[in-house]
Amino acid sequence: MFKIAIVSAAGGVGRSTLTASLATLLAQRGISVLALDFDPENLLSTLLGSDEVSLGGLLPDFLTRKAFGMSALVNSNEVACLPFGRSNEASLVTFEQHLRTEPEWLKKCIAQIDYPPGAFLLMDTPRLPSIYARQAMVAADLVLAVLAPDVRSLALLPAVEVALSRCAPGHQPIYVMNGLDSTRALQSDLLAQLRSSLQLRLSPHPIHRDEAIPRAVANQANLQSLSPDSLVAHDLNGLLSWLLAGPASSHDGRTYI
Amino acid sequence: MRHFLLWAARHLGVFRPDQLGQWLRRLIWLPNADELAASTRLEVRSRLDPLGWLAKELGVIDKRSVRQWMLYLFIFPPGRPARTETSFWSTFLALSVHIIGLLFSNVVWILSAGVRALRWLWQRLLSFLPTVNHQAVGRRLEGWLETSSFRKPWLLWLLVLFSIFFFWLVVTTPFTWFGQFLFLVCLWGTALFVRRIPGNLPALILIALSVLASCRYGWWRLTQTIPLDSGWETFLAIGLLLAEIYTWLVLLLGYIQTAWPLKRHTLSLPADVALWPSVDVFIPTYNEPLKVVEPTVLAAKGIDWPSDKLNIYILDDGRRDDFRRFAKEAGVGYIIRPDNAHAKAGNLNHALKLTCGEYVAIFDCDHLPTSSFLQSTMGWFYKDKRCAMLQTPHHFFSPDTFERNLGTFRKVPNEGALFYGLIQDGNDFWNATFFCGSCAVLRRGPLEEVGGVAVETVTEDAHTALKLHRLGYTTAYINIPLAAGLATESLSSHIGQRIRWARGMAQIFRLDNPFLGKGLSFFQRICYGNAMLHFFYGIPRLVFLTAPLTYLYFEVHIINAAAAMLALYVLPHILQANLANAHIQGAHRHSFWAEVYESVLAWYIILPTTLAIFNPGAGKFNVTAKGGLIEHSFFDWAISKPYIVLATLNIVGLSIGLGRLFFWNTFEMGTVLLNLTWTIYNILILGAAIGVATEARQVRVSHRVSANLLVALHFTDGSTKMCRTEDYSMTGLGLILDQELELPVKERVWVSLWNDEVEFAFPTRVIASHGNKLGVQFDNLSIEQEANLVQCTFARPDAWSNWSNEQGADRPLQSLIEIAAFGFKGYRSLWRNLGKGLARQRQLVRGWLGRQVI
Ligand SMILES: Nc1ncnc2c1ncn2[C@@H]1O[C@H](COP(=O)(O)OP(=O)(O)O)[C@@H](O)[C@H]1O
Ligand SMILES: [Mg+2]
């Protein structure tokens, strides 16, 4: 199983959106995929089409000492999703306490999951710095950092690198830009700047800002079938192909760039 | 009557009795069973007045007017709005033109039917023969030459001696008519076999066969066919003979020139960018509008090369302020000089003095380089330190006059295709690549050594290369279109350009004759010599266009031989030359097109070339205007005068010839037939030339290039759509969407294009929206945006690489039919415009008369 953690140092840049979209796209290409929501926000299952916010999930399972992954759901697109589950302050404190004492908890739990070879695991995380994101990065084969096309993302770039090198020394994240408005010269310039500094570690397929995304969420519909000829659908396809052909193709799962 | 008709119809299987054609067909072919069954249900609408019906169908208004019947039956296309007033003269002219047209199409039909029958016979014949694996033969042939026994010098010499002896024998031995016939058949059969073998060796064999046939014909012509009795006849005969000797010579030299096209590929540069040399890009301009020059400069700016080693200069001989401003804005150099001495050559030389890059790349102001231009070319300068010049093809993305007026754009190889597709590659093999003034890179050192660009002649480019070759420098040619531009937009400017080339070549021939002087290898002399001799085709072409007339008009026999014998000798010569050329040039020039291209120019280059030979200093340099627009279709009377005169002469000759065939010269039918065939061929070629003079309207100022590029549309509401381009230009895009989409005109839309992986968005407005097609126009692009646009479109490295994929292969017979059709269309257009011209004339006269009366 190839494990990807989707992280970012800034909030609201589209981590969850990207996780959900990539998971759907993978399933569409006939690749088994599990989307794991490791964010107390507990929104991923909604993005993947569940009607109400999931009550069950990995946190309740942990608290009730059930096996990891028991509450996974499968949507109509064949995407399996393990929600975070409903939480409250007290349960989060207990959980985070446990995570702090056992940095490889998530990694071990994932190792127990019996999944077909060639399957993908996508992990949504809260913004960095975060104990959840740390666990996910430790568990991941590949860390995909999402950047917004603004100066803030640029300034926070080192934060991502530092966080990752602390969890998995010697590893570097790969980057993807989300929410690009290419009609703005400033954003295109920023992209060019990032391209020249990150080079091959930046996906050549930035994801554009596109009304098709909120529209798909509002309609609880699959982006690819709702607006197949939208730019963002094209971008996501490009990103996935690039991932599969490059960063996510190495045999032992680890990328060395 | 009606019952009888119905009865007959049913029995014959005519189920639409109102169609005459079906009756005719049924009288000849029997219907099949189910058609007969269907005919039992037939019904007939009554046609009480067949004449009236016919008149209505044809559009004849006055049923009693014989003239109108003639007109509508034979001339006007059906369904044409009725015309009430036609003069007698126009009827007469129309009739004659039409009858000639009919004759043509009949002749063509008979010919093609004959050929079809022959082909069928041939196929039958072939099916008796054992099949041959041509691939294997090719391999064995080449393996054979590789064997070491062939490498021994004495053996080679022996072979050469033997070949010469054999050649001499074949060329000079007189045959009986039957012997000559066998010779024809043998040669032809061998050629048909050989041309299917892959590789370059068969080309050489075909050339050898062609040379053999042509030399034999030449020998026979020289020794047996010159009438020596009467002065007048001898004079004409020698004229024809000289013209033939000229074509024979050009044919032979051409074979040498293109025997082994080099087909150089690109070489990579050293990986260390620090080792790459500095390059100055010169863009000379004189009077072209900024709109034309701008994209070129922006494309040059985008060339992939270290930016500190790439300097771009606009060399403005027009000294215009808007150019200076643009150069500043675009961040490129701007060079002017006090005078315009020596035109483009002087302009370049002036800039050479002010700049210092190690290499100089030159682009005419309307040739947009692709971004890979330098990286694809500079490698050869690295490999070969003596290389002084590298040329790439001149590629045109707009149709030239021929292509536009005949409608052959991207279907038939254009006039330049032969030179850039084959001849330059052939020259390259002999290290004789010509410099063509644009889309080339020169090494500064050697260029300065020969005193800069040559100024003595009006074709400074070829002359410069000649000087470089004389100093022993090498040159290279890469046959990959790495830059593209606009073709000349009208016939008159095309002719103007060719006159300049012809004059310049004649000047070089006089001033710096490649056959004389030091420094050139034998084959370089031949390549240059042929290029120059080529431009003297004016007089020979005119001779061929009028030669049969001497017999048809005056009964002068300028070839003193029996018609059958002449046919037997000339046929192998023509046939083998055509077969060899179709094999060598087929992809770059379709059969018989050379005749059209040359006939259009022949008249016009006679004077300049002749003058230049006698007085090379006379005349001045004229600049080719480009980027223009032909607003209305029109017929260029001024230019087409020579073709009309020649065509009229030939048509009259044809009518006289018909008289000779049937009444006056029935005792020498062969001779008459031979001359008639020749005249008909001339009439066809001239018709095509007249067709070229019908200037088709040019709709757009900036030419649209069809291409299938990925595009994203960004709408104002934040949604997007992917689609593809149908065509692009500097001003807008034509787009095709997957689904229908209605957008209001003037709606703002942003359009993204990609250059490799980098996206650029451009503001546009919708100008047309129909179904799934969308037209958008760019909306006030900044210079930077324009530069990006050029990089995403015209300057893409692969922008021109698949250009000629849609071109059909050369099929000589089809080519002939095609040209015949163009010839016919040419006469039709001539006739139509004649009518218009006459009407205008008459109106003028009437107006004048009216004024007189008052
Ligand atoms: N490419 C996009 N185009 C348009 N809206 C987007 C895009 N990506 C994300 N969004 C919107 O941005 C908001 C934040 O996205 P989300 O995935 O929840 O971010 P995060 O998980 O990083 O906090 C959501 O409303 C989402 O619909
Ligand atoms: Mg989120």
PDB file of C-alpha atoms and ligand atoms in Angstrom, chain A residues 8 10-19 39 41 43 47 124-125 127 146 178-180 207-214 217 232, ligand 1:
ATOM      1  CA  SER A   8       0.035  22.251   4.628  1.00  0.00           C
ATOM      2  CA  ALA A  10      -1.430  27.391   6.071  1.00  0.00           C
ATOM      3  CA  GLY A  11      -5.094  26.724   6.759  1.00  0.00           C
ATOM      4  CA  GLY A  12      -7.940  26.484   4.275  1.00  0.00           C
ATOM      5  CA  VAL A  13      -5.672  25.815   1.297  1.00  0.00           C
ATOM      6  CA  GLY A  14      -7.664  22.808   0.134  1.00  0.00           C
ATOM      7  CA  ARG A  15      -6.062  19.788   1.782  1.00  0.00           C
ATOM      8  CA  SER A  16      -9.380  18.052   2.398  1.00  0.00           C
ATOM      9  CA  THR A  17     -10.703  18.978  -1.031  1.00  0.00           C
ATOM     10  CA  LEU A  18      -7.581  17.602  -2.664  1.00  0.00           C
ATOM     11  CA  THR A  19      -7.625  14.419  -0.579  1.00  0.00           C
ATOM     12  CA  ASP A  39      -8.205  15.817  11.288  1.00  0.00           C
ATOM     13  CA  GLU A  41     -12.531  18.718  11.921  1.00  0.00           C
ATOM     14  CA  LEU A  43     -15.038  16.829   7.290  1.00  0.00           C
ATOM     15  CA  LEU A  47     -16.656  15.837   1.105  1.00  0.00           C
ATOM     16  CA  ASP A 124      -5.983  14.306   5.424  1.00  0.00           C
ATOM     17  CA  THR A 125      -4.428  16.321   8.255  1.00  0.00           C
ATOM     18  CA  ARG A 127      -2.576  22.473   9.332  1.00  0.00           C
ATOM     19  CA  VAL A 146      -0.457  21.950  -0.523  1.00  0.00           C
ATOM     20  CA  ASN A 178      -4.114  24.713  -5.156  1.00  0.00           C
ATOM     21  CA  GLY A 179      -6.513  27.552  -5.868  1.00  0.00           C
ATOM     22  CA  LEU A 180      -4.486  29.190  -8.620  1.00  0.00           C
ATOM     23  CA  ILE A 207      -4.882  23.028  -9.358  1.00  0.00           C
ATOM     24  CA  HIS A 208      -6.828  26.072 -10.466  1.00  0.00           C
ATOM     25  CA  ARG A 209      -9.437  27.927  -8.469  1.00  0.00           C
ATOM     26  CA  ASP A 210     -12.645  26.767 -10.051  1.00  0.00           C
ATOM     27  CA  GLU A 211     -16.327  27.178  -9.265  1.00  0.00           C
ATOM     28  CA  ALA A 212     -16.756  23.556 -10.203  1.00  0.00           C
ATOM     29  CA  ILE A 213     -15.340  22.535  -6.800  1.00  0.00           C
ATOM     30  CA  PRO A 214     -17.814  24.281  -4.481  1.00  0.00           C
ATOM     31  CA  VAL A 217     -19.621  19.891  -2.940  1.00  0.00           C
ATOM     32  CA  VAL A 232      -9.839  21.721 -12.398  1.00  0.00           C
TER      33      VAL A 232
HETATM   34  N1  LIG C   1      -9.397  24.566  -6.419  1.00  0.00           N
HETATM   35  C1  LIG C   1     -10.404  25.134  -5.705  1.00  0.00           C
HETATM   36  N2  LIG C   1     -11.262  25.943  -6.341  1.00  0.00           N
HETATM   37  C2  LIG C   1     -12.263  26.518  -5.646  1.00  0.00           C
HETATM   38  N3  LIG C   1     -12.466  26.356  -4.357  1.00  0.00           N
HETATM   39  C3  LIG C   1     -11.639  25.566  -3.649  1.00  0.00           C
HETATM   40  C4  LIG C   1     -10.558  24.924  -4.294  1.00  0.00           C
HETATM   41  N4  LIG C   1      -9.882  24.193  -3.393  1.00  0.00           N
HETATM   42  C5  LIG C   1     -10.544  24.386  -2.198  1.00  0.00           C
HETATM   43  N5  LIG C   1     -11.581  25.197  -2.364  1.00  0.00           N
HETATM   44  C6  LIG C   1     -12.489  25.659  -1.336  1.00  0.00           C
HETATM   45  O1  LIG C   1     -11.721  26.209  -0.283  1.00  0.00           O
HETATM   46  C7  LIG C   1     -12.295  25.885   0.956  1.00  0.00           C
HETATM   47  C8  LIG C   1     -11.295  25.225   1.861  1.00  0.00           C
HETATM   48  O2  LIG C   1     -10.991  23.960   1.396  1.00  0.00           O
HETATM   49  P1  LIG C   1     -10.566  22.759   2.328  1.00  0.00           P
HETATM   50  O3  LIG C   1     -10.256  21.615   1.456  1.00  0.00           O
HETATM   51  O4  LIG C   1     -11.547  22.543   3.414  1.00  0.00           O
HETATM   52  O5  LIG C   1      -9.219  23.313   2.941  1.00  0.00           O
HETATM   53  P2  LIG C   1      -8.374  22.726   4.167  1.00  0.00           P
HETATM   54  O6  LIG C   1      -8.718  21.300   4.270  1.00  0.00           O
HETATM   55  O7  LIG C   1      -6.961  22.951   3.743  1.00  0.00           O
HETATM   56  O8  LIG C   1      -8.725  23.541   5.322  1.00  0.00           O
HETATM   57  C9  LIG C   1     -13.482  25.007   0.678  1.00  0.00           C
HETATM   58  O9  LIG C   1     -14.640  25.752   0.725  1.00  0.00           O
HETATM   59  C10 LIG C   1     -13.270  24.515  -0.740  1.00  0.00           C
HETATM   60  O10 LIG C   1     -14.482  24.315  -1.385  1.00  0.00           O
END
